Amino acid sequence: MPTSHMEDYLERMYRLIEEKGFARAVDIAEALEIRPSSVTHMLQRLAEKGYVRYEKYRGVQLTTAGRKIGRKMAERHRDLTRLLRLLGVRDENIIFEDVEGIEHHLSSESMQRIRALVQYAEAHPEWWAQLLDDS
Ligand code: CO
């Protein structure tokens, strides 16, 4: 099982690769707002666990296992963000910080139920607005 910290790295790498096609240590450091030397250290740990292949001159590649976790975290991040927006949280910084915390600690069953709620609420905006007004 990867730690929350590892999940954050894999999530960020997955997004960088989706957006730019590659993830260099310097880009990961910038995205996570940490020093490149910490990134290098973490990438070595992720490589030992089999989540990334660290290729010195070609940047970092996710393995199949690493990509699976990165995608899972990116999808959780997106869907939990939708939930908090639906609930009426307006401050995007608060949403981001809360989602970064919650995304690591939900079972897949709970996550599945949250997704079902989000989808239903987005498909029935009037029903949802009524519910929020009443609460
Ligand atoms: Co996240």
mmCIF file of N, CA and C and ligand atoms in Angstrom:
data_model
loop_
_atom_site.group_PDB
_atom_site.id
_atom_site.type_symbol
_atom_site.label_atom_id
_atom_site.label_comp_id
_atom_site.label_asym_id
_atom_site.label_seq_id
_atom_site.Cartn_x
_atom_site.Cartn_y
_atom_site.Cartn_z
ATOM 1 N N MET A 1 0.835 -1.211 0.000
ATOM 2 C CA MET A 1 0.000 0.000 0.000
ATOM 3 C C MET A 1 0.870 1.263 0.000
ATOM 4 N N PRO A 2 0.638 2.156 -0.956
ATOM 5 C CA PRO A 2 1.410 3.407 -0.948
ATOM 6 C C PRO A 2 0.932 4.320 0.184
ATOM 7 N N THR A 3 1.825 5.140 0.716
ATOM 8 C CA THR A 3 1.436 6.136 1.722
ATOM 9 C C THR A 3 0.678 7.274 1.027
ATOM 10 N N SER A 4 0.004 8.128 1.834
ATOM 11 C CA SER A 4 -0.712 9.283 1.271
ATOM 12 C C SER A 4 0.238 10.164 0.458
ATOM 13 N N HIS A 5 1.451 10.287 0.989
ATOM 14 C CA HIS A 5 2.458 11.108 0.327
ATOM 15 C C HIS A 5 2.813 10.532 -1.053
ATOM 16 N N MET A 6 2.956 9.225 -1.104
ATOM 17 C CA MET A 6 3.231 8.569 -2.386
ATOM 18 C C MET A 6 2.060 8.744 -3.348
ATOM 19 N N GLU A 7 0.857 8.620 -2.810
ATOM 20 C CA GLU A 7 -0.331 8.795 -3.664
ATOM 21 C C GLU A 7 -0.355 10.193 -4.277
ATOM 22 N N ASP A 8 0.046 11.198 -3.491
ATOM 23 C CA ASP A 8 0.092 12.562 -4.026
ATOM 24 C C ASP A 8 1.085 12.677 -5.181
ATOM 25 N N TYR A 9 2.220 12.065 -5.033
ATOM 26 C CA TYR A 9 3.217 12.087 -6.109
ATOM 27 C C TYR A 9 2.668 11.416 -7.372
ATOM 28 N N LEU A 10 2.067 10.252 -7.179
ATOM 29 C CA LEU A 10 1.572 9.502 -8.334
ATOM 30 C C LEU A 10 0.429 10.253 -9.014
ATOM 31 N N GLU A 11 -0.421 10.892 -8.199
ATOM 32 C CA GLU A 11 -1.508 11.699 -8.740
ATOM 33 C C GLU A 11 -0.936 12.835 -9.590
ATOM 34 N N ARG A 12 0.038 13.556 -9.023
ATOM 35 C CA ARG A 12 0.610 14.697 -9.727
ATOM 36 C C ARG A 12 1.344 14.269 -10.991
ATOM 37 N N MET A 13 2.053 13.156 -10.900
ATOM 38 C CA MET A 13 2.766 12.653 -12.076
ATOM 39 C C MET A 13 1.793 12.227 -13.165
ATOM 40 N N TYR A 14 0.720 11.577 -12.735
ATOM 41 C CA TYR A 14 -0.294 11.143 -13.702
ATOM 42 C C TYR A 14 -0.848 12.354 -14.460
ATOM 43 N N ARG A 15 -1.151 13.428 -13.721
ATOM 44 C CA ARG A 15 -1.680 14.642 -14.361
ATOM 45 C C ARG A 15 -0.663 15.290 -15.285
ATOM 46 N N LEU A 16 0.572 15.382 -14.838
ATOM 47 C CA LEU A 16 1.612 15.980 -15.684
ATOM 48 C C LEU A 16 1.766 15.202 -16.986
ATOM 49 N N ILE A 17 1.758 13.884 -16.875
ATOM 50 C CA ILE A 17 1.920 13.048 -18.064
ATOM 51 C C ILE A 17 0.709 13.194 -18.991
ATOM 52 N N GLU A 18 -0.497 13.275 -18.384
ATOM 53 C CA GLU A 18 -1.700 13.494 -19.196
ATOM 54 C C GLU A 18 -1.620 14.829 -19.940
ATOM 55 N N GLU A 19 -1.119 15.873 -19.231
ATOM 56 C CA GLU A 19 -1.108 17.215 -19.811
ATOM 57 C C GLU A 19 0.041 17.436 -20.778
ATOM 58 N N LYS A 20 1.236 16.938 -20.399
ATOM 59 C CA LYS A 20 2.429 17.285 -21.167
ATOM 60 C C LYS A 20 3.106 16.091 -21.819
ATOM 61 N N GLY A 21 2.707 14.897 -21.421
ATOM 62 C CA GLY A 21 3.324 13.707 -22.000
ATOM 63 C C GLY A 21 4.524 13.195 -21.223
ATOM 64 N N PHE A 22 4.982 13.974 -20.250
ATOM 65 C CA PHE A 22 6.123 13.525 -19.439
ATOM 66 C C PHE A 22 6.076 14.228 -18.081
ATOM 67 N N ALA A 23 6.860 13.710 -17.138
ATOM 68 C CA ALA A 23 6.933 14.316 -15.806
ATOM 69 C C ALA A 23 8.395 14.363 -15.387
ATOM 70 N N ARG A 24 8.990 15.542 -15.454
ATOM 71 C CA ARG A 24 10.371 15.688 -14.996
ATOM 72 C C ARG A 24 10.367 16.020 -13.507
ATOM 73 N N ALA A 25 11.457 15.673 -12.826
ATOM 74 C CA ALA A 25 11.562 15.942 -11.386
ATOM 75 C C ALA A 25 11.292 17.420 -11.092
ATOM 76 N N VAL A 26 11.806 18.293 -11.955
ATOM 77 C CA VAL A 26 11.638 19.728 -11.743
ATOM 78 C C VAL A 26 10.160 20.142 -11.845
ATOM 79 N N ASP A 27 9.414 19.491 -12.748
ATOM 80 C CA ASP A 27 7.979 19.789 -12.878
ATOM 81 C C ASP A 27 7.198 19.282 -11.666
ATOM 82 N N ILE A 28 7.577 18.106 -11.189
ATOM 83 C CA ILE A 28 6.904 17.541 -10.012
ATOM 84 C C ILE A 28 7.166 18.438 -8.801
ATOM 85 N N ALA A 29 8.406 18.882 -8.666
ATOM 86 C CA ALA A 29 8.771 19.762 -7.555
ATOM 87 C C ALA A 29 7.949 21.040 -7.599
ATOM 88 N N GLU A 30 7.795 21.592 -8.788
ATOM 89 C CA GLU A 30 7.030 22.818 -8.944
ATOM 90 C C GLU A 30 5.557 22.595 -8.601
ATOM 91 N N ALA A 31 4.992 21.492 -9.112
ATOM 92 C CA ALA A 31 3.574 21.191 -8.876
ATOM 93 C C ALA A 31 3.299 20.961 -7.388
ATOM 94 N N LEU A 32 4.213 20.320 -6.691
ATOM 95 C CA LEU A 32 4.005 20.006 -5.273
ATOM 96 C C LEU A 32 4.608 21.071 -4.351
ATOM 97 N N GLU A 33 5.242 22.077 -4.960
ATOM 98 C CA GLU A 33 5.879 23.159 -4.208
ATOM 99 C C GLU A 33 6.890 22.649 -3.181
ATOM 100 N N ILE A 34 7.780 21.815 -3.637
ATOM 101 C CA ILE A 34 8.849 21.308 -2.774
ATOM 102 C C ILE A 34 10.172 21.344 -3.531
ATOM 103 N N ARG A 35 11.260 21.079 -2.818
ATOM 104 C CA ARG A 35 12.575 21.148 -3.439
ATOM 105 C C ARG A 35 12.817 19.949 -4.349
ATOM 106 N N PRO A 36 13.479 20.167 -5.492
ATOM 107 C CA PRO A 36 13.778 19.065 -6.411
ATOM 108 C C PRO A 36 14.534 17.909 -5.742
ATOM 109 N N SER A 37 15.354 18.207 -4.721
ATOM 110 C CA SER A 37 16.109 17.129 -4.066
ATOM 111 C C SER A 37 15.173 16.177 -3.307
ATOM 112 N N SER A 38 14.079 16.721 -2.715
ATOM 113 C CA SER A 38 13.103 15.856 -2.049
ATOM 114 C C SER A 38 12.402 14.976 -3.072
ATOM 115 N N VAL A 39 12.162 15.553 -4.256
ATOM 116 C CA VAL A 39 11.492 14.790 -5.310
ATOM 117 C C VAL A 39 12.366 13.616 -5.732
ATOM 118 N N THR A 40 13.644 13.879 -5.940
ATOM 119 C CA THR A 40 14.566 12.823 -6.355
ATOM 120 C C THR A 40 14.559 11.673 -5.352
ATOM 121 N N HIS A 41 14.543 12.030 -4.070
ATOM 122 C CA HIS A 41 14.525 11.019 -3.014
ATOM 123 C C HIS A 41 13.243 10.190 -3.071
ATOM 124 N N MET A 42 12.100 10.879 -3.220
ATOM 125 C CA MET A 42 10.820 10.166 -3.276
ATOM 126 C C MET A 42 10.726 9.298 -4.525
ATOM 127 N N LEU A 43 11.236 9.801 -5.627
ATOM 128 C CA LEU A 43 11.182 9.013 -6.862
ATOM 129 C C LEU A 43 11.969 7.715 -6.719
ATOM 130 N N GLN A 44 13.061 7.774 -5.969
ATOM 131 C CA GLN A 44 13.829 6.542 -5.719
ATOM 132 C C GLN A 44 13.002 5.549 -4.913
ATOM 133 N N ARG A 45 12.285 6.065 -3.907
ATOM 134 C CA ARG A 45 11.416 5.183 -3.108
ATOM 135 C C ARG A 45 10.297 4.583 -3.958
ATOM 136 N N LEU A 46 9.704 5.430 -4.816
ATOM 137 C CA LEU A 46 8.617 4.952 -5.683
ATOM 138 C C LEU A 46 9.135 3.912 -6.674
ATOM 139 N N ALA A 47 10.367 4.095 -7.116
ATOM 140 C CA ALA A 47 10.974 3.133 -8.031
ATOM 141 C C ALA A 47 11.210 1.798 -7.320
ATOM 142 N N GLU A 48 11.655 1.871 -6.053
ATOM 143 C CA GLU A 48 11.866 0.643 -5.269
ATOM 144 C C GLU A 48 10.561 -0.123 -5.089
ATOM 145 N N LYS A 49 9.453 0.616 -4.945
ATOM 146 C CA LYS A 49 8.138 -0.014 -4.757
ATOM 147 C C LYS A 49 7.512 -0.464 -6.074
ATOM 148 N N GLY A 50 8.153 -0.122 -7.184
ATOM 149 C CA GLY A 50 7.647 -0.556 -8.481
ATOM 150 C C GLY A 50 6.572 0.335 -9.075
ATOM 151 N N TYR A 51 6.470 1.588 -8.604
ATOM 152 C CA TYR A 51 5.442 2.495 -9.131
ATOM 153 C C TYR A 51 5.955 3.386 -10.259
ATOM 154 N N VAL A 52 7.253 3.634 -10.271
ATOM 155 C CA VAL A 52 7.814 4.449 -11.356
ATOM 156 C C VAL A 52 9.109 3.825 -11.864
ATOM 157 N N ARG A 53 9.425 4.173 -13.086
ATOM 158 C CA ARG A 53 10.746 3.866 -13.623
ATOM 159 C C ARG A 53 11.465 5.196 -13.737
ATOM 160 N N TYR A 54 12.573 5.304 -13.042
ATOM 161 C CA TYR A 54 13.311 6.556 -13.004
ATOM 162 C C TYR A 54 14.407 6.497 -14.050
ATOM 163 N N GLU A 55 14.196 7.249 -15.124
ATOM 164 C CA GLU A 55 15.158 7.241 -16.220
ATOM 165 C C GLU A 55 15.842 8.590 -16.258
ATOM 166 N N LYS A 56 17.130 8.574 -15.991
ATOM 167 C CA LYS A 56 17.870 9.794 -15.723
ATOM 168 C C LYS A 56 17.693 10.910 -16.760
ATOM 169 N N TYR A 57 17.783 10.587 -18.014
ATOM 170 C CA TYR A 57 17.719 11.657 -19.020
ATOM 171 C C TYR A 57 16.369 11.756 -19.726
ATOM 172 N N ARG A 58 15.454 10.810 -19.439
ATOM 173 C CA ARG A 58 14.160 10.842 -20.126
ATOM 174 C C ARG A 58 13.025 11.165 -19.169
ATOM 175 N N GLY A 59 13.356 11.626 -17.984
ATOM 176 C CA GLY A 59 12.316 11.927 -17.013
ATOM 177 C C GLY A 59 11.817 10.664 -16.342
ATOM 178 N N VAL A 60 10.627 10.757 -15.765
ATOM 179 C CA VAL A 60 10.114 9.653 -14.969
ATOM 180 C C VAL A 60 8.892 9.057 -15.645
ATOM 181 N N GLN A 61 8.848 7.762 -15.730
ATOM 182 C CA GLN A 61 7.694 7.077 -16.291
ATOM 183 C C GLN A 61 6.942 6.358 -15.184
ATOM 184 N N LEU A 62 5.616 6.341 -15.286
ATOM 185 C CA LEU A 62 4.830 5.539 -14.354
ATOM 186 C C LEU A 62 4.793 4.098 -14.860
ATOM 187 N N THR A 63 4.898 3.135 -13.959
ATOM 188 C CA THR A 63 4.668 1.741 -14.336
ATOM 189 C C THR A 63 3.153 1.533 -14.401
ATOM 190 N N THR A 64 2.722 0.362 -14.811
ATOM 191 C CA THR A 64 1.276 0.081 -14.863
ATOM 192 C C THR A 64 0.661 0.256 -13.470
ATOM 193 N N ALA A 65 1.341 -0.260 -12.448
ATOM 194 C CA ALA A 65 0.831 -0.138 -11.069
ATOM 195 C C ALA A 65 0.783 1.331 -10.635
ATOM 196 N N GLY A 66 1.804 2.096 -10.982
ATOM 197 C CA GLY A 66 1.856 3.510 -10.625
ATOM 198 C C GLY A 66 0.792 4.317 -11.332
ATOM 199 N N ARG A 67 0.568 3.998 -12.609
ATOM 200 C CA ARG A 67 -0.439 4.718 -13.387
ATOM 201 C C ARG A 67 -1.827 4.451 -12.829
ATOM 202 N N LYS A 68 -2.063 3.209 -12.402
ATOM 203 C CA LYS A 68 -3.364 2.834 -11.854
ATOM 204 C C LYS A 68 -3.681 3.676 -10.608
ATOM 205 N N ILE A 69 -2.713 3.815 -9.730
ATOM 206 C CA ILE A 69 -2.925 4.610 -8.514
ATOM 207 C C ILE A 69 -3.051 6.099 -8.853
ATOM 208 N N GLY A 70 -2.205 6.576 -9.764
ATOM 209 C CA GLY A 70 -2.262 7.980 -10.170
ATOM 210 C C GLY A 70 -3.626 8.332 -10.740
ATOM 211 N N ARG A 71 -4.153 7.453 -11.595
ATOM 212 C CA ARG A 71 -5.460 7.710 -12.201
ATOM 213 C C ARG A 71 -6.551 7.670 -11.134
ATOM 214 N N LYS A 72 -6.464 6.689 -10.243
ATOM 215 C CA LYS A 72 -7.454 6.583 -9.163
ATOM 216 C C LYS A 72 -7.488 7.872 -8.345
ATOM 217 N N MET A 73 -6.320 8.389 -7.987
ATOM 218 C CA MET A 73 -6.271 9.602 -7.166
ATOM 219 C C MET A 73 -6.789 10.811 -7.949
ATOM 220 N N ALA A 74 -6.434 10.907 -9.224
ATOM 221 C CA ALA A 74 -6.901 12.033 -10.037
ATOM 222 C C ALA A 74 -8.430 12.007 -10.156
ATOM 223 N N GLU A 75 -9.009 10.817 -10.294
ATOM 224 C CA GLU A 75 -10.465 10.700 -10.409
ATOM 225 C C GLU A 75 -11.146 11.023 -9.079
ATOM 226 N N ARG A 76 -10.558 10.552 -7.984
ATOM 227 C CA ARG A 76 -11.097 10.893 -6.658
ATOM 228 C C ARG A 76 -11.060 12.400 -6.445
ATOM 229 N N HIS A 77 -9.919 12.991 -6.803
ATOM 230 C CA HIS A 77 -9.759 14.433 -6.644
ATOM 231 C C HIS A 77 -10.861 15.180 -7.403
ATOM 232 N N ARG A 78 -11.065 14.794 -8.654
ATOM 233 C CA ARG A 78 -12.073 15.443 -9.486
ATOM 234 C C ARG A 78 -13.483 15.271 -8.882
ATOM 235 N N ASP A 79 -13.826 14.067 -8.451
ATOM 236 C CA ASP A 79 -15.193 13.809 -7.995
ATOM 237 C C ASP A 79 -15.460 14.406 -6.608
ATOM 238 N N LEU A 80 -14.456 14.421 -5.741
ATOM 239 C CA LEU A 80 -14.635 15.056 -4.425
ATOM 240 C C LEU A 80 -14.741 16.571 -4.575
ATOM 241 N N THR A 81 -14.025 17.121 -5.571
ATOM 242 C CA THR A 81 -14.144 18.551 -5.871
ATOM 243 C C THR A 81 -15.577 18.864 -6.312
ATOM 244 N N ARG A 82 -16.138 18.002 -7.169
ATOM 245 C CA ARG A 82 -17.528 18.196 -7.610
ATOM 246 C C ARG A 82 -18.472 18.162 -6.409
ATOM 247 N N LEU A 83 -18.228 17.226 -5.481
ATOM 248 C CA LEU A 83 -19.090 17.116 -4.300
ATOM 249 C C LEU A 83 -19.056 18.403 -3.472
ATOM 250 N N LEU A 84 -17.867 18.904 -3.178
ATOM 251 C CA LEU A 84 -17.770 20.104 -2.333
ATOM 252 C C LEU A 84 -18.379 21.320 -3.022
ATOM 253 N N ARG A 85 -18.224 21.404 -4.345
ATOM 254 C CA ARG A 85 -18.872 22.516 -5.074
ATOM 255 C C ARG A 85 -20.384 22.393 -4.999
ATOM 256 N N LEU A 86 -20.887 21.163 -5.161
ATOM 257 C CA LEU A 86 -22.332 20.933 -5.041
ATOM 258 C C LEU A 86 -22.840 21.337 -3.660
ATOM 259 N N LEU A 87 -22.034 21.045 -2.645
ATOM 260 C CA LEU A 87 -22.443 21.350 -1.271
ATOM 261 C C LEU A 87 -22.413 22.842 -0.983
ATOM 262 N N GLY A 88 -21.864 23.600 -1.931
ATOM 263 C CA GLY A 88 -21.898 25.052 -1.792
ATOM 264 C C GLY A 88 -20.613 25.663 -1.269
ATOM 265 N N VAL A 89 -19.545 24.888 -1.177
ATOM 266 C CA VAL A 89 -18.261 25.464 -0.779
ATOM 267 C C VAL A 89 -17.769 26.304 -1.962
ATOM 268 N N ARG A 90 -17.481 27.569 -1.710
ATOM 269 C CA ARG A 90 -17.172 28.490 -2.803
ATOM 270 C C ARG A 90 -15.670 28.757 -2.971
ATOM 271 N N ASP A 91 -14.940 28.696 -1.858
ATOM 272 C CA ASP A 91 -13.520 29.044 -1.894
ATOM 273 C C ASP A 91 -12.712 27.882 -2.486
ATOM 274 N N GLU A 92 -12.167 28.100 -3.685
ATOM 275 C CA GLU A 92 -11.459 27.023 -4.385
ATOM 276 C C GLU A 92 -10.212 26.561 -3.634
ATOM 277 N N ASN A 93 -9.604 27.459 -2.855
ATOM 278 C CA ASN A 93 -8.437 27.043 -2.059
ATOM 279 C C ASN A 93 -8.840 26.081 -0.948
ATOM 280 N N ILE A 94 -9.981 26.362 -0.326
ATOM 281 C CA ILE A 94 -10.492 25.464 0.717
ATOM 282 C C ILE A 94 -10.851 24.120 0.093
ATOM 283 N N ILE A 95 -11.532 24.176 -1.049
ATOM 284 C CA ILE A 95 -11.901 22.931 -1.732
ATOM 285 C C ILE A 95 -10.649 22.104 -2.009
ATOM 286 N N PHE A 96 -9.635 22.750 -2.556
ATOM 287 C CA PHE A 96 -8.412 22.031 -2.912
ATOM 288 C C PHE A 96 -7.764 21.395 -1.678
ATOM 289 N N GLU A 97 -7.619 22.183 -0.619
ATOM 290 C CA GLU A 97 -6.969 21.664 0.594
ATOM 291 C C GLU A 97 -7.774 20.518 1.210
ATOM 292 N N ASP A 98 -9.088 20.675 1.279
ATOM 293 C CA ASP A 98 -9.929 19.615 1.849
ATOM 294 C C ASP A 98 -9.851 18.345 1.016
ATOM 295 N N VAL A 99 -9.962 18.505 -0.305
ATOM 296 C CA VAL A 99 -9.925 17.332 -1.181
ATOM 297 C C VAL A 99 -8.582 16.615 -1.062
ATOM 298 N N GLU A 100 -7.502 17.377 -1.014
ATOM 299 C CA GLU A 100 -6.181 16.760 -0.873
ATOM 300 C C GLU A 100 -6.102 15.908 0.398
ATOM 301 N N GLY A 101 -6.802 16.349 1.457
ATOM 302 C CA GLY A 101 -6.818 15.566 2.684
ATOM 303 C C GLY A 101 -7.714 14.342 2.584
ATOM 304 N N ILE A 102 -8.963 14.555 2.126
ATOM 305 C CA ILE A 102 -9.960 13.473 2.131
ATOM 306 C C ILE A 102 -9.622 12.360 1.149
ATOM 307 N N GLU A 103 -9.076 12.708 0.010
ATOM 308 C CA GLU A 103 -8.950 11.756 -1.111
ATOM 309 C C GLU A 103 -8.190 10.479 -0.748
ATOM 310 N N HIS A 104 -7.356 10.555 0.261
ATOM 311 C CA HIS A 104 -6.555 9.381 0.631
ATOM 312 C C HIS A 104 -7.289 8.428 1.570
ATOM 313 N N HIS A 105 -8.362 8.901 2.192
ATOM 314 C CA HIS A 105 -8.885 8.190 3.354
ATOM 315 C C HIS A 105 -10.292 7.627 3.193
ATOM 316 N N LEU A 106 -10.764 7.507 1.969
ATOM 317 C CA LEU A 106 -12.096 6.946 1.760
ATOM 318 C C LEU A 106 -11.994 5.544 1.173
ATOM 319 N N SER A 107 -12.854 4.658 1.630
ATOM 320 C CA SER A 107 -12.917 3.324 1.033
ATOM 321 C C SER A 107 -13.493 3.449 -0.374
ATOM 322 N N SER A 108 -13.257 2.434 -1.210
ATOM 323 C CA SER A 108 -13.814 2.521 -2.566
ATOM 324 C C SER A 108 -15.336 2.431 -2.536
ATOM 325 N N GLU A 109 -15.882 1.755 -1.512
ATOM 326 C CA GLU A 109 -17.344 1.679 -1.413
ATOM 327 C C GLU A 109 -17.933 3.067 -1.139
ATOM 328 N N SER A 110 -17.366 3.786 -0.181
ATOM 329 C CA SER A 110 -17.869 5.128 0.119
ATOM 330 C C SER A 110 -17.696 6.046 -1.086
ATOM 331 N N MET A 111 -16.556 5.907 -1.750
ATOM 332 C CA MET A 111 -16.278 6.736 -2.924
ATOM 333 C C MET A 111 -17.316 6.484 -4.020
ATOM 334 N N GLN A 112 -17.677 5.232 -4.160
ATOM 335 C CA GLN A 112 -18.679 4.854 -5.160
ATOM 336 C C GLN A 112 -20.039 5.483 -4.848
ATOM 337 N N ARG A 113 -20.415 5.508 -3.567
ATOM 338 C CA ARG A 113 -21.701 6.099 -3.170
ATOM 339 C C ARG A 113 -21.675 7.619 -3.357
ATOM 340 N N ILE A 114 -20.522 8.235 -3.073
ATOM 341 C CA ILE A 114 -20.385 9.678 -3.291
ATOM 342 C C ILE A 114 -20.546 9.997 -4.771
ATOM 343 N N ARG A 115 -19.913 9.191 -5.628
ATOM 344 C CA ARG A 115 -20.030 9.403 -7.083
ATOM 345 C C ARG A 115 -21.473 9.303 -7.544
ATOM 346 N N ALA A 116 -22.189 8.323 -6.996
ATOM 347 C CA ALA A 116 -23.591 8.145 -7.389
ATOM 348 C C ALA A 116 -24.397 9.389 -7.002
ATOM 349 N N LEU A 117 -24.147 9.902 -5.797
ATOM 350 C CA LEU A 117 -24.843 11.107 -5.331
ATOM 351 C C LEU A 117 -24.509 12.313 -6.216
ATOM 352 N N VAL A 118 -23.216 12.490 -6.501
ATOM 353 C CA VAL A 118 -22.774 13.624 -7.319
ATOM 354 C C VAL A 118 -23.439 13.565 -8.695
ATOM 355 N N GLN A 119 -23.445 12.387 -9.295
ATOM 356 C CA GLN A 119 -24.037 12.249 -10.624
ATOM 357 C C GLN A 119 -25.531 12.551 -10.591
ATOM 358 N N TYR A 120 -26.200 12.035 -9.555
ATOM 359 C CA TYR A 120 -27.638 12.256 -9.457
ATOM 360 C C TYR A 120 -27.935 13.741 -9.238
ATOM 361 N N ALA A 121 -27.183 14.346 -8.331
ATOM 362 C CA ALA A 121 -27.406 15.767 -8.016
ATOM 363 C C ALA A 121 -27.136 16.648 -9.241
ATOM 364 N N GLU A 122 -26.095 16.329 -9.995
ATOM 365 C CA GLU A 122 -25.790 17.127 -11.192
ATOM 366 C C GLU A 122 -26.847 16.936 -12.280
ATOM 367 N N ALA A 123 -27.435 15.759 -12.307
ATOM 368 C CA ALA A 123 -28.473 15.484 -13.309
ATOM 369 C C ALA A 123 -29.829 16.064 -12.881
ATOM 370 N N HIS A 124 -29.985 16.378 -11.577
ATOM 371 C CA HIS A 124 -31.254 16.909 -11.060
ATOM 372 C C HIS A 124 -30.998 18.185 -10.262
ATOM 373 N N PRO A 125 -30.522 19.236 -10.942
ATOM 374 C CA PRO A 125 -30.121 20.465 -10.230
ATOM 375 C C PRO A 125 -31.252 21.101 -9.417
ATOM 376 N N GLU A 126 -32.503 21.000 -9.891
ATOM 377 C CA GLU A 126 -33.590 21.630 -9.149
ATOM 378 C C GLU A 126 -33.870 20.902 -7.841
ATOM 379 N N TRP A 127 -33.850 19.583 -7.936
ATOM 380 C CA TRP A 127 -34.015 18.756 -6.738
ATOM 381 C C TRP A 127 -32.916 19.082 -5.728
ATOM 382 N N TRP A 128 -31.705 19.198 -6.213
ATOM 383 C CA TRP A 128 -30.564 19.462 -5.322
ATOM 384 C C TRP A 128 -30.668 20.859 -4.691
ATOM 385 N N ALA A 129 -31.036 21.859 -5.512
ATOM 386 C CA ALA A 129 -31.170 23.233 -4.997
ATOM 387 C C ALA A 129 -32.221 23.285 -3.908
ATOM 388 N N GLN A 130 -33.319 22.543 -4.109
ATOM 389 C CA GLN A 130 -34.393 22.476 -3.116
ATOM 390 C C GLN A 130 -33.866 21.901 -1.800
ATOM 391 N N LEU A 131 -33.099 20.848 -1.921
ATOM 392 C CA LEU A 131 -32.523 20.171 -0.753
ATOM 393 C C LEU A 131 -31.614 21.129 0.016
ATOM 394 N N LEU A 132 -30.790 21.879 -0.701
ATOM 395 C CA LEU A 132 -29.867 22.828 -0.053
ATOM 396 C C LEU A 132 -30.647 23.951 0.620
ATOM 397 N N ASP A 133 -31.713 24.405 -0.038
ATOM 398 C CA ASP A 133 -32.530 25.491 0.532
ATOM 399 C C ASP A 133 -33.161 25.053 1.845
ATOM 400 N N ASP A 134 -33.566 23.780 1.913
ATOM 401 C CA ASP A 134 -34.251 23.279 3.096
ATOM 402 C C ASP A 134 -33.319 23.010 4.258
ATOM 403 N N SER A 135 -32.049 22.897 3.977
ATOM 404 C CA SER A 135 -31.134 22.488 5.055
ATOM 405 C C SER A 135 -30.532 23.696 5.780
HETATM 406 CO CO CO B 1 -5.372 15.348 -5.091
#
